[in-house]
Short mmCIF file of N, CA and C in Angstrom, two decimals:
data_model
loop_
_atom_site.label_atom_id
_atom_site.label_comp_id
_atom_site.label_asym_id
_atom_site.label_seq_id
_atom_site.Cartn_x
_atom_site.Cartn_y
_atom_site.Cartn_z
N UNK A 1 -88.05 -49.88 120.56
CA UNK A 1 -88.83 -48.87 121.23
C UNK A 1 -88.46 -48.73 122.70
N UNK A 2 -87.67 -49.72 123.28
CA UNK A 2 -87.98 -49.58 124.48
C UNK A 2 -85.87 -49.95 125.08
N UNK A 3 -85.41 -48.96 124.07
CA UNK A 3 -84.11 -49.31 124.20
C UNK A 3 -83.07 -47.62 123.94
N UNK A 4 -82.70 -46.97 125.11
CA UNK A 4 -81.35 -45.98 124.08
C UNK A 4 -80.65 -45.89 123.55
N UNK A 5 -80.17 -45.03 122.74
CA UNK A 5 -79.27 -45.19 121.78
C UNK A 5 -77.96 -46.07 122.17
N UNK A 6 -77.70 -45.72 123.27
CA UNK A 6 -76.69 -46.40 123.53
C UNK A 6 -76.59 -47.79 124.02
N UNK A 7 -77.86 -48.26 124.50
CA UNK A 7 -77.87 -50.10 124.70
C UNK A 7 -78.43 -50.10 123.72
N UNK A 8 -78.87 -49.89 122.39
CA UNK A 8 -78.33 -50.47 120.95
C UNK A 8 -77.50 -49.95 120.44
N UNK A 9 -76.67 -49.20 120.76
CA UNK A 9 -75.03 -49.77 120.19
C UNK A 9 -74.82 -50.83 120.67
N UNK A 10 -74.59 -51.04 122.07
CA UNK A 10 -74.24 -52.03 123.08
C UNK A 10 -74.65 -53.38 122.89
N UNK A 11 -76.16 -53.60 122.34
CA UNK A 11 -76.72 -54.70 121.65
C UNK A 11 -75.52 -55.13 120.35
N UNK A 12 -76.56 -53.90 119.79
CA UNK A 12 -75.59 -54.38 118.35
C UNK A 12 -74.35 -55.07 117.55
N UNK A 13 -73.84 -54.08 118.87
CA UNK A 13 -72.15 -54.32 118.66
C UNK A 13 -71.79 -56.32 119.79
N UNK A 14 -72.49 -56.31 120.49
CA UNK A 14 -72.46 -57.61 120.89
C UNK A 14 -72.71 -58.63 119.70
N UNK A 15 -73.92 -58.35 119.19
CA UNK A 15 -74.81 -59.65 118.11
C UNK A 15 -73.73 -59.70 117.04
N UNK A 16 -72.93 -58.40 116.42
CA UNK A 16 -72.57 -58.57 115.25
C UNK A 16 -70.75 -58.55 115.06
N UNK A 17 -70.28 -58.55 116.36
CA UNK A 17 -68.76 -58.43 116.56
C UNK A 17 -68.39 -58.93 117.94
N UNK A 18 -69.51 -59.26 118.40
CA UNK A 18 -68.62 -60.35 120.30
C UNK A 18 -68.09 -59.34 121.09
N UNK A 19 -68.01 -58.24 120.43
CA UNK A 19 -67.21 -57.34 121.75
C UNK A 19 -68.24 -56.54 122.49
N UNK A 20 -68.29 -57.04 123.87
CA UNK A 20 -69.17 -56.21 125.15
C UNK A 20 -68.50 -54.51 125.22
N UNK A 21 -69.30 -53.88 125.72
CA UNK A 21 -68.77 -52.48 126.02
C UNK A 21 -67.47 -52.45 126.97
N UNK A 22 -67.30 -53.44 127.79
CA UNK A 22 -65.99 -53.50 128.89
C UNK A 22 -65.11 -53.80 127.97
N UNK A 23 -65.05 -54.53 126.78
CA UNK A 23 -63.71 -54.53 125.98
C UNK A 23 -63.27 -53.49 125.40
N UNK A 24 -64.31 -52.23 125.25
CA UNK A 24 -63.67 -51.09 124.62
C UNK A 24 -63.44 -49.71 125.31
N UNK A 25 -62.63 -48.97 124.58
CA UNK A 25 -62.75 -47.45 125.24
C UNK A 25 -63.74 -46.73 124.03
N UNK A 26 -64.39 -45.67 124.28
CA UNK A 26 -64.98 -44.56 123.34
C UNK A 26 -63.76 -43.72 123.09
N UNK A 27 -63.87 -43.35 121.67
CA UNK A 27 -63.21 -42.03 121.58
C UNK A 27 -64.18 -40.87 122.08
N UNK A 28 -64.26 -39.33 122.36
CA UNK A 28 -64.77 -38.25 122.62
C UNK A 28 -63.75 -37.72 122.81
N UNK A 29 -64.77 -35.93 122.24
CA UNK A 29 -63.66 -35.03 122.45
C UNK A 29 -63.82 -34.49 123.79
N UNK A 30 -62.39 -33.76 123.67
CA UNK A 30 -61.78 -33.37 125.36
C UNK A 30 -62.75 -32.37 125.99
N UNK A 31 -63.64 -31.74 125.49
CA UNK A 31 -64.65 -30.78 126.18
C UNK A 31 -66.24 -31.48 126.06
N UNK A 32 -66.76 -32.05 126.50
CA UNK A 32 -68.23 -32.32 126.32
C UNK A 32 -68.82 -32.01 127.84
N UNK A 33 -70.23 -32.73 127.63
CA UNK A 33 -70.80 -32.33 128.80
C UNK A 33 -70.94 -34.13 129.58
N UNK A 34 -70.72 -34.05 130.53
CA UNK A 34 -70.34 -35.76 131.06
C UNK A 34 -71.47 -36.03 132.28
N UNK A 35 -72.19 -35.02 132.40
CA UNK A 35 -73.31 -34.78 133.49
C UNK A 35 -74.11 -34.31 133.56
N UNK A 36 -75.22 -34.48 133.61
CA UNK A 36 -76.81 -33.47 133.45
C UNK A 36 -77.45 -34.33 134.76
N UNK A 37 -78.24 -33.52 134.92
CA UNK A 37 -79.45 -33.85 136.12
C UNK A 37 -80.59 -34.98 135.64
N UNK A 38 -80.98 -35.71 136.14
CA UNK A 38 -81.93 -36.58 136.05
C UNK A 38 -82.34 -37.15 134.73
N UNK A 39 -80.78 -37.52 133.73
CA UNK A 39 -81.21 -38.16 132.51
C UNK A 39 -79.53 -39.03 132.80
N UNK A 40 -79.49 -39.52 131.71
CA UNK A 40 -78.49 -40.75 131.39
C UNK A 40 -77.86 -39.79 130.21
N UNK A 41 -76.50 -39.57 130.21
CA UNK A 41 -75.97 -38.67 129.33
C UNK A 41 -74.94 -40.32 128.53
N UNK A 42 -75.41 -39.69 126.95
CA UNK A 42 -74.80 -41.53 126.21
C UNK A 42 -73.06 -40.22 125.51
N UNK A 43 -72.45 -41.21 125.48
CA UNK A 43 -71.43 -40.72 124.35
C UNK A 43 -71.55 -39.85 123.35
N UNK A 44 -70.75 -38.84 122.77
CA UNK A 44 -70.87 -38.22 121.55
C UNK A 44 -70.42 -38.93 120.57
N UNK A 45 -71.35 -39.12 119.25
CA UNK A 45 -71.28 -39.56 118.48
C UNK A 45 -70.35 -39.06 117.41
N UNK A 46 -69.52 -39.30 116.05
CA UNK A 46 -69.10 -39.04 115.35
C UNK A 46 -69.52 -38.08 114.74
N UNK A 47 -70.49 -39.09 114.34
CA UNK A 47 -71.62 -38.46 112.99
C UNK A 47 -73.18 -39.40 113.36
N UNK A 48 -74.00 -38.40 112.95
CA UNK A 48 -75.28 -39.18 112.95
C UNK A 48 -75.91 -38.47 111.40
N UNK A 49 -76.57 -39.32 110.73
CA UNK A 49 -76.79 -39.73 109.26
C UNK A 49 -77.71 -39.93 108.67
N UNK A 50 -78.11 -39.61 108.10
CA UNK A 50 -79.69 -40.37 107.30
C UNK A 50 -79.57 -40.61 105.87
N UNK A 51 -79.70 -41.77 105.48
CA UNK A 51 -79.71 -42.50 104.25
C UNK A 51 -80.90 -42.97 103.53
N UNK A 52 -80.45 -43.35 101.83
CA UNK A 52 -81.48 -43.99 101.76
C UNK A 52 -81.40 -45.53 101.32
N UNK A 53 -82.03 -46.02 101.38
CA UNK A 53 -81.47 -47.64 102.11
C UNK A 53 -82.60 -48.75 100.96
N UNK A 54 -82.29 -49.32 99.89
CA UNK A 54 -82.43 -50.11 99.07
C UNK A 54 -82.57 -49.72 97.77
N UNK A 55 -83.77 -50.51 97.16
CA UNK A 55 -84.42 -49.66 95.96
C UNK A 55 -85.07 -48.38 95.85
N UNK A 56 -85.82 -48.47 97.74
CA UNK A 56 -86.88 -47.87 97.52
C UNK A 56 -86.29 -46.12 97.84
N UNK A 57 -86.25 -45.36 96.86
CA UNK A 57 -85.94 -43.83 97.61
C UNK A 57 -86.35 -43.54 98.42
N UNK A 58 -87.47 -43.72 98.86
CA UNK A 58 -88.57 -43.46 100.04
C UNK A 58 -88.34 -43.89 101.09
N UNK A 59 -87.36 -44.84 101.13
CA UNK A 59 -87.30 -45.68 102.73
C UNK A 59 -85.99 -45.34 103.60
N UNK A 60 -85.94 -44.42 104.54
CA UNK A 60 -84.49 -44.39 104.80
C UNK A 60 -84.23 -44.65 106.22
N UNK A 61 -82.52 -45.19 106.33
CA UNK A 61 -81.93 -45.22 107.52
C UNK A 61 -81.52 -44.52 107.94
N UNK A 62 -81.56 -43.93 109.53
CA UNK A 62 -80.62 -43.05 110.32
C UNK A 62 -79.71 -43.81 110.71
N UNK A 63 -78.09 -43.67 110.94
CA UNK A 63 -77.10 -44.55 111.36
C UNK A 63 -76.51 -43.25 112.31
N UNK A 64 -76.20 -43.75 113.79
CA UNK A 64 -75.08 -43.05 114.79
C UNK A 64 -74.30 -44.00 114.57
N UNK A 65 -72.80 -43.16 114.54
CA UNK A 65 -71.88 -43.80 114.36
C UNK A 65 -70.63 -43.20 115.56
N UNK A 66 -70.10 -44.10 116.50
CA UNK A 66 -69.31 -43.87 117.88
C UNK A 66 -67.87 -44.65 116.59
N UNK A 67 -66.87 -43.90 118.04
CA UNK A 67 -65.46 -44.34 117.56
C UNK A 67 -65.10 -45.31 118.43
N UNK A 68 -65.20 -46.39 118.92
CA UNK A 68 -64.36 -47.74 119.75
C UNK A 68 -63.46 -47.59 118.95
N UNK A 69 -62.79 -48.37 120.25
CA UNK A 69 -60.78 -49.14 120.05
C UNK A 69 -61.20 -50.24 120.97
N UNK A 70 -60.93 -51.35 120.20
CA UNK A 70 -60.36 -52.45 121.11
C UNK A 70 -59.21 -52.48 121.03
N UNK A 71 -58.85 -53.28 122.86
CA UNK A 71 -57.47 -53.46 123.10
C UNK A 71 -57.27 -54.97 123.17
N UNK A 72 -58.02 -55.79 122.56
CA UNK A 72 -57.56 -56.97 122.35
C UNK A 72 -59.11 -57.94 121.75
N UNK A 73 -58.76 -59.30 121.86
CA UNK A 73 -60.28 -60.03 120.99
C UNK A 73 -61.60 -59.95 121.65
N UNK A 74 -62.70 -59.86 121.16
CA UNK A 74 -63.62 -59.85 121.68
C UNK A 74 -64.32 -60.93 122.62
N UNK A 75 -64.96 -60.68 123.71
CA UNK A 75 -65.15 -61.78 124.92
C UNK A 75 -66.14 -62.88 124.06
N UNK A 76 -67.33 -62.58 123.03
CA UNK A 76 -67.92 -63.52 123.12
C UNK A 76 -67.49 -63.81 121.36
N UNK A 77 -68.59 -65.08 120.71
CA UNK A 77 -68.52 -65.08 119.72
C UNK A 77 -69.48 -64.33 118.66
N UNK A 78 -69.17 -63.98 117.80
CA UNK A 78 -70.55 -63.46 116.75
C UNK A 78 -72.14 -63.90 116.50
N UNK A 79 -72.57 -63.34 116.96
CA UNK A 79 -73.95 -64.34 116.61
C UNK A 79 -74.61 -64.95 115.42
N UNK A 80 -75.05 -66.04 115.28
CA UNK A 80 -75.40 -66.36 114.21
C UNK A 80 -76.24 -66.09 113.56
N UNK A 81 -76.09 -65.70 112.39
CA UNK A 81 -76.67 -65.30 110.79
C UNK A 81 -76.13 -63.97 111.08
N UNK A 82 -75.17 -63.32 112.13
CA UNK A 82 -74.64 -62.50 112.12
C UNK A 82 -73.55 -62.43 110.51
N UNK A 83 -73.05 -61.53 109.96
CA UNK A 83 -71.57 -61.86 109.15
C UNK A 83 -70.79 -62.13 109.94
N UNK A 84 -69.54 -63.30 109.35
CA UNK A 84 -68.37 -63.72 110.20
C UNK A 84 -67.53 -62.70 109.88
N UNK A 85 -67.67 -62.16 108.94
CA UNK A 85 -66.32 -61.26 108.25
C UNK A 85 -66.02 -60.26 108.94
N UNK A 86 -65.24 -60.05 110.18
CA UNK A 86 -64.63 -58.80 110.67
C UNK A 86 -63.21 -58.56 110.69
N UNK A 87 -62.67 -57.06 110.29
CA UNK A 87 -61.53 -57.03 109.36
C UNK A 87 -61.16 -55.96 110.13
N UNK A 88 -59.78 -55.76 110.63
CA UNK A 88 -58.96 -54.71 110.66
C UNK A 88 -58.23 -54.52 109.57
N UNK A 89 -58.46 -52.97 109.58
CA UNK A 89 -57.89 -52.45 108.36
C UNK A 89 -56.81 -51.31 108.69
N UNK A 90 -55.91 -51.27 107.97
CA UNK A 90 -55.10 -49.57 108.31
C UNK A 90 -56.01 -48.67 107.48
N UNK A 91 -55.12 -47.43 107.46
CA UNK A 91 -55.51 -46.32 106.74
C UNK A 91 -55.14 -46.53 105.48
N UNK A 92 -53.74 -46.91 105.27
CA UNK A 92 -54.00 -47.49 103.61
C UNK A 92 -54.66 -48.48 103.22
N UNK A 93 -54.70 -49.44 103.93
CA UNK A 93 -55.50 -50.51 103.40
C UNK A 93 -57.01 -50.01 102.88
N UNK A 94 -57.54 -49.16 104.13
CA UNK A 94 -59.24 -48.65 103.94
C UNK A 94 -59.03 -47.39 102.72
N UNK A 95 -57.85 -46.51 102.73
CA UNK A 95 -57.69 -45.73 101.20
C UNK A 95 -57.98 -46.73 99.98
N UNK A 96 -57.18 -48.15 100.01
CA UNK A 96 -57.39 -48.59 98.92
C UNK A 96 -58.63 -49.49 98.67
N UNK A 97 -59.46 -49.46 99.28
CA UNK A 97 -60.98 -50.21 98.79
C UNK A 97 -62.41 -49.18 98.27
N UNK A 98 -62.78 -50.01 97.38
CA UNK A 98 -63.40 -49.38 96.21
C UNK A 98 -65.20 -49.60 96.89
N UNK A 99 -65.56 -48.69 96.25
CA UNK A 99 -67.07 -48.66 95.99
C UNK A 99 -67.87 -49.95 96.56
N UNK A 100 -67.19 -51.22 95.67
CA UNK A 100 -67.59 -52.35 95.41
C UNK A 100 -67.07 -53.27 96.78
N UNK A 101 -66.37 -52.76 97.32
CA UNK A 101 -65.92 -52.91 98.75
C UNK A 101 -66.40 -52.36 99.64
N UNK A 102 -66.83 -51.39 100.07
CA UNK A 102 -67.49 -50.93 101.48
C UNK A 102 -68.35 -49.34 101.12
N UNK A 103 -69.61 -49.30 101.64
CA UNK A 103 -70.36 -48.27 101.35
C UNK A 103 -69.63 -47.26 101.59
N UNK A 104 -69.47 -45.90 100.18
CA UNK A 104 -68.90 -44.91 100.62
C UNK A 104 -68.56 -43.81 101.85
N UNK A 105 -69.93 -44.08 102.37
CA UNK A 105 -70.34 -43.03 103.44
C UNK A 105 -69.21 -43.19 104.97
N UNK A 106 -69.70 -45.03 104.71
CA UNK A 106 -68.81 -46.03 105.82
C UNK A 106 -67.55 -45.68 105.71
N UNK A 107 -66.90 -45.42 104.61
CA UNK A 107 -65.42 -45.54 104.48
C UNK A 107 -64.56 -43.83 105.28
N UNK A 108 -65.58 -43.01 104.70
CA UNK A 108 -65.49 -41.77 104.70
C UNK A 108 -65.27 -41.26 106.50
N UNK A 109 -66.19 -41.98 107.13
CA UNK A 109 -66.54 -42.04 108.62
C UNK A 109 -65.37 -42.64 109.08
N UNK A 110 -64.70 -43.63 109.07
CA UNK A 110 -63.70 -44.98 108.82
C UNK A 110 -62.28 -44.35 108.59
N UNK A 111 -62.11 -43.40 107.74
CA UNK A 111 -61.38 -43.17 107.25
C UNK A 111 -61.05 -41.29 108.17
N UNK A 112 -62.06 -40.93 108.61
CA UNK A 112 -62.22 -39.73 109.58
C UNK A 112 -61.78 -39.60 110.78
N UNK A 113 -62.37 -41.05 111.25
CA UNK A 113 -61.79 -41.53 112.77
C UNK A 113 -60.78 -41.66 112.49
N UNK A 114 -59.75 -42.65 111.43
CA UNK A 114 -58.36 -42.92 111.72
C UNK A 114 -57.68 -41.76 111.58
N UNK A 115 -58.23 -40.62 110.35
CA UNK A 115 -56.77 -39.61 110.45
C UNK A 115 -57.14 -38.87 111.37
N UNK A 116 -58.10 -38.33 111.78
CA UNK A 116 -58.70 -37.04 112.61
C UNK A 116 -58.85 -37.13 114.07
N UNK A 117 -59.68 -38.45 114.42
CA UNK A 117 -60.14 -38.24 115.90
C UNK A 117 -59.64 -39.38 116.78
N UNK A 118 -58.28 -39.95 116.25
CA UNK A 118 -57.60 -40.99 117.01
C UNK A 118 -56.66 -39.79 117.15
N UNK A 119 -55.99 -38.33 117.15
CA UNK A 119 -55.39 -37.52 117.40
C UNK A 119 -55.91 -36.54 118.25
N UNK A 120 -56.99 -36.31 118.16
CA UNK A 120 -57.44 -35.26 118.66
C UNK A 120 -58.71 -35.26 119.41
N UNK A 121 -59.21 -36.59 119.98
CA UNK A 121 -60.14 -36.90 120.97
C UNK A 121 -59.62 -38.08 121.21
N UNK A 122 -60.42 -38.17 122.70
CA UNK A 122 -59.39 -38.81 124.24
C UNK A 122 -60.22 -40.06 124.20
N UNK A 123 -59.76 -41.54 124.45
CA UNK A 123 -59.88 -42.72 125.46
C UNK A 123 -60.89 -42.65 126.13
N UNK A 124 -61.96 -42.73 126.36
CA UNK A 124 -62.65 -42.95 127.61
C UNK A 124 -63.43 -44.50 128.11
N UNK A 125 -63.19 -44.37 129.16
CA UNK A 125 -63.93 -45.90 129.23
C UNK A 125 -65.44 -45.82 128.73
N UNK A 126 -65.81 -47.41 128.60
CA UNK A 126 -67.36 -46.86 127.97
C UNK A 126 -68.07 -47.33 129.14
N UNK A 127 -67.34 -47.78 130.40
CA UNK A 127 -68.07 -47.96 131.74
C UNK A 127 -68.86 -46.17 132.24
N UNK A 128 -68.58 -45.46 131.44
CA UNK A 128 -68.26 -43.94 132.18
C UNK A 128 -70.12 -43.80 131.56
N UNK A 129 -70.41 -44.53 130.83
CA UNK A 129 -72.13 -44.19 130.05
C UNK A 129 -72.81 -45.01 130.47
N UNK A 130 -74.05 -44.91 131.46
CA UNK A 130 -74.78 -46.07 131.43
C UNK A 130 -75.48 -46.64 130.45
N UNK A 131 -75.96 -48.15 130.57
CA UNK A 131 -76.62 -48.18 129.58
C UNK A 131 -77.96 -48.67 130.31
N UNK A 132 -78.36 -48.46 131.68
CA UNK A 132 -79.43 -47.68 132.18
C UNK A 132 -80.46 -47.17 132.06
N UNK A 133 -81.91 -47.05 132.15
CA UNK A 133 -82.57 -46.14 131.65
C UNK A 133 -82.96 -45.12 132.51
N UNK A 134 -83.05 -43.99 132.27
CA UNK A 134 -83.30 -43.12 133.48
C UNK A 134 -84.29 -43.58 134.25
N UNK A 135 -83.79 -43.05 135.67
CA UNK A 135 -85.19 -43.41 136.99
C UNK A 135 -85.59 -41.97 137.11
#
């Protein structure tokens, strides 16, 4: 409740992969808006999503999903009861995993960024977003 979208990415992505926001760049595309008056402007997102998330049909998740690149290992370690399992994958490698391997939706997103928007949206530092809350 008391967090933006973007310091929970920033959380998140700490607890469950060690990498701080200074280890990465954002992808975004080359025209957005990078400045507004008296708010905190966060990254453009990929895709933002709504699912439905167990047994229950009734219960669902929204997921934003950003494009990072790291340029090398992450500063801290994973947190615990975090998963250890973090995997670079190519584009064939992520073509060839099944159902039973990674949620479709994930792959689809995964698989979007590598052919589509590692060509055609830019690097940016992710120092460039605060993670701030507006004053």
């Amino acid at each position: 409740l008391d967090e933006s979208p973007w310091q929970t990415a920033a959380h998140e992505l700490r607890e469950e992969s060690g990498y701080v926001l200074d280890d990465l760049t954002v992808l975004q595309p080359t025209v957005r808006i990078d400045k507004l008056t008296d708010v905190v402007v966060h990254p453009v997102p990929v895709v933002m999503n709504t699912h439905t998330y167990g047994d229950d049909a009734a219960h669902y998740h929204s997921d934003t999903a950003y494009a990072l690149v790291a340029h090398g290992e992450p500063t801290l370690e994973i947190d615990e009861g975090e998963t250890q399992q973090l995997e670079w994958l190519s584009l064939a490698e992520l073509s060839d995993l099944t159902d039973k391997d990674i949620y479709r939706n994930t792959k689809e997103i995964y698989m979007f960024i590598l052919s589509e928007l590692l060509h055609n949206w830019v690097e940016v530092p992710t120092s460039v977003f605060s993670i701030d809350n507006p004053t």
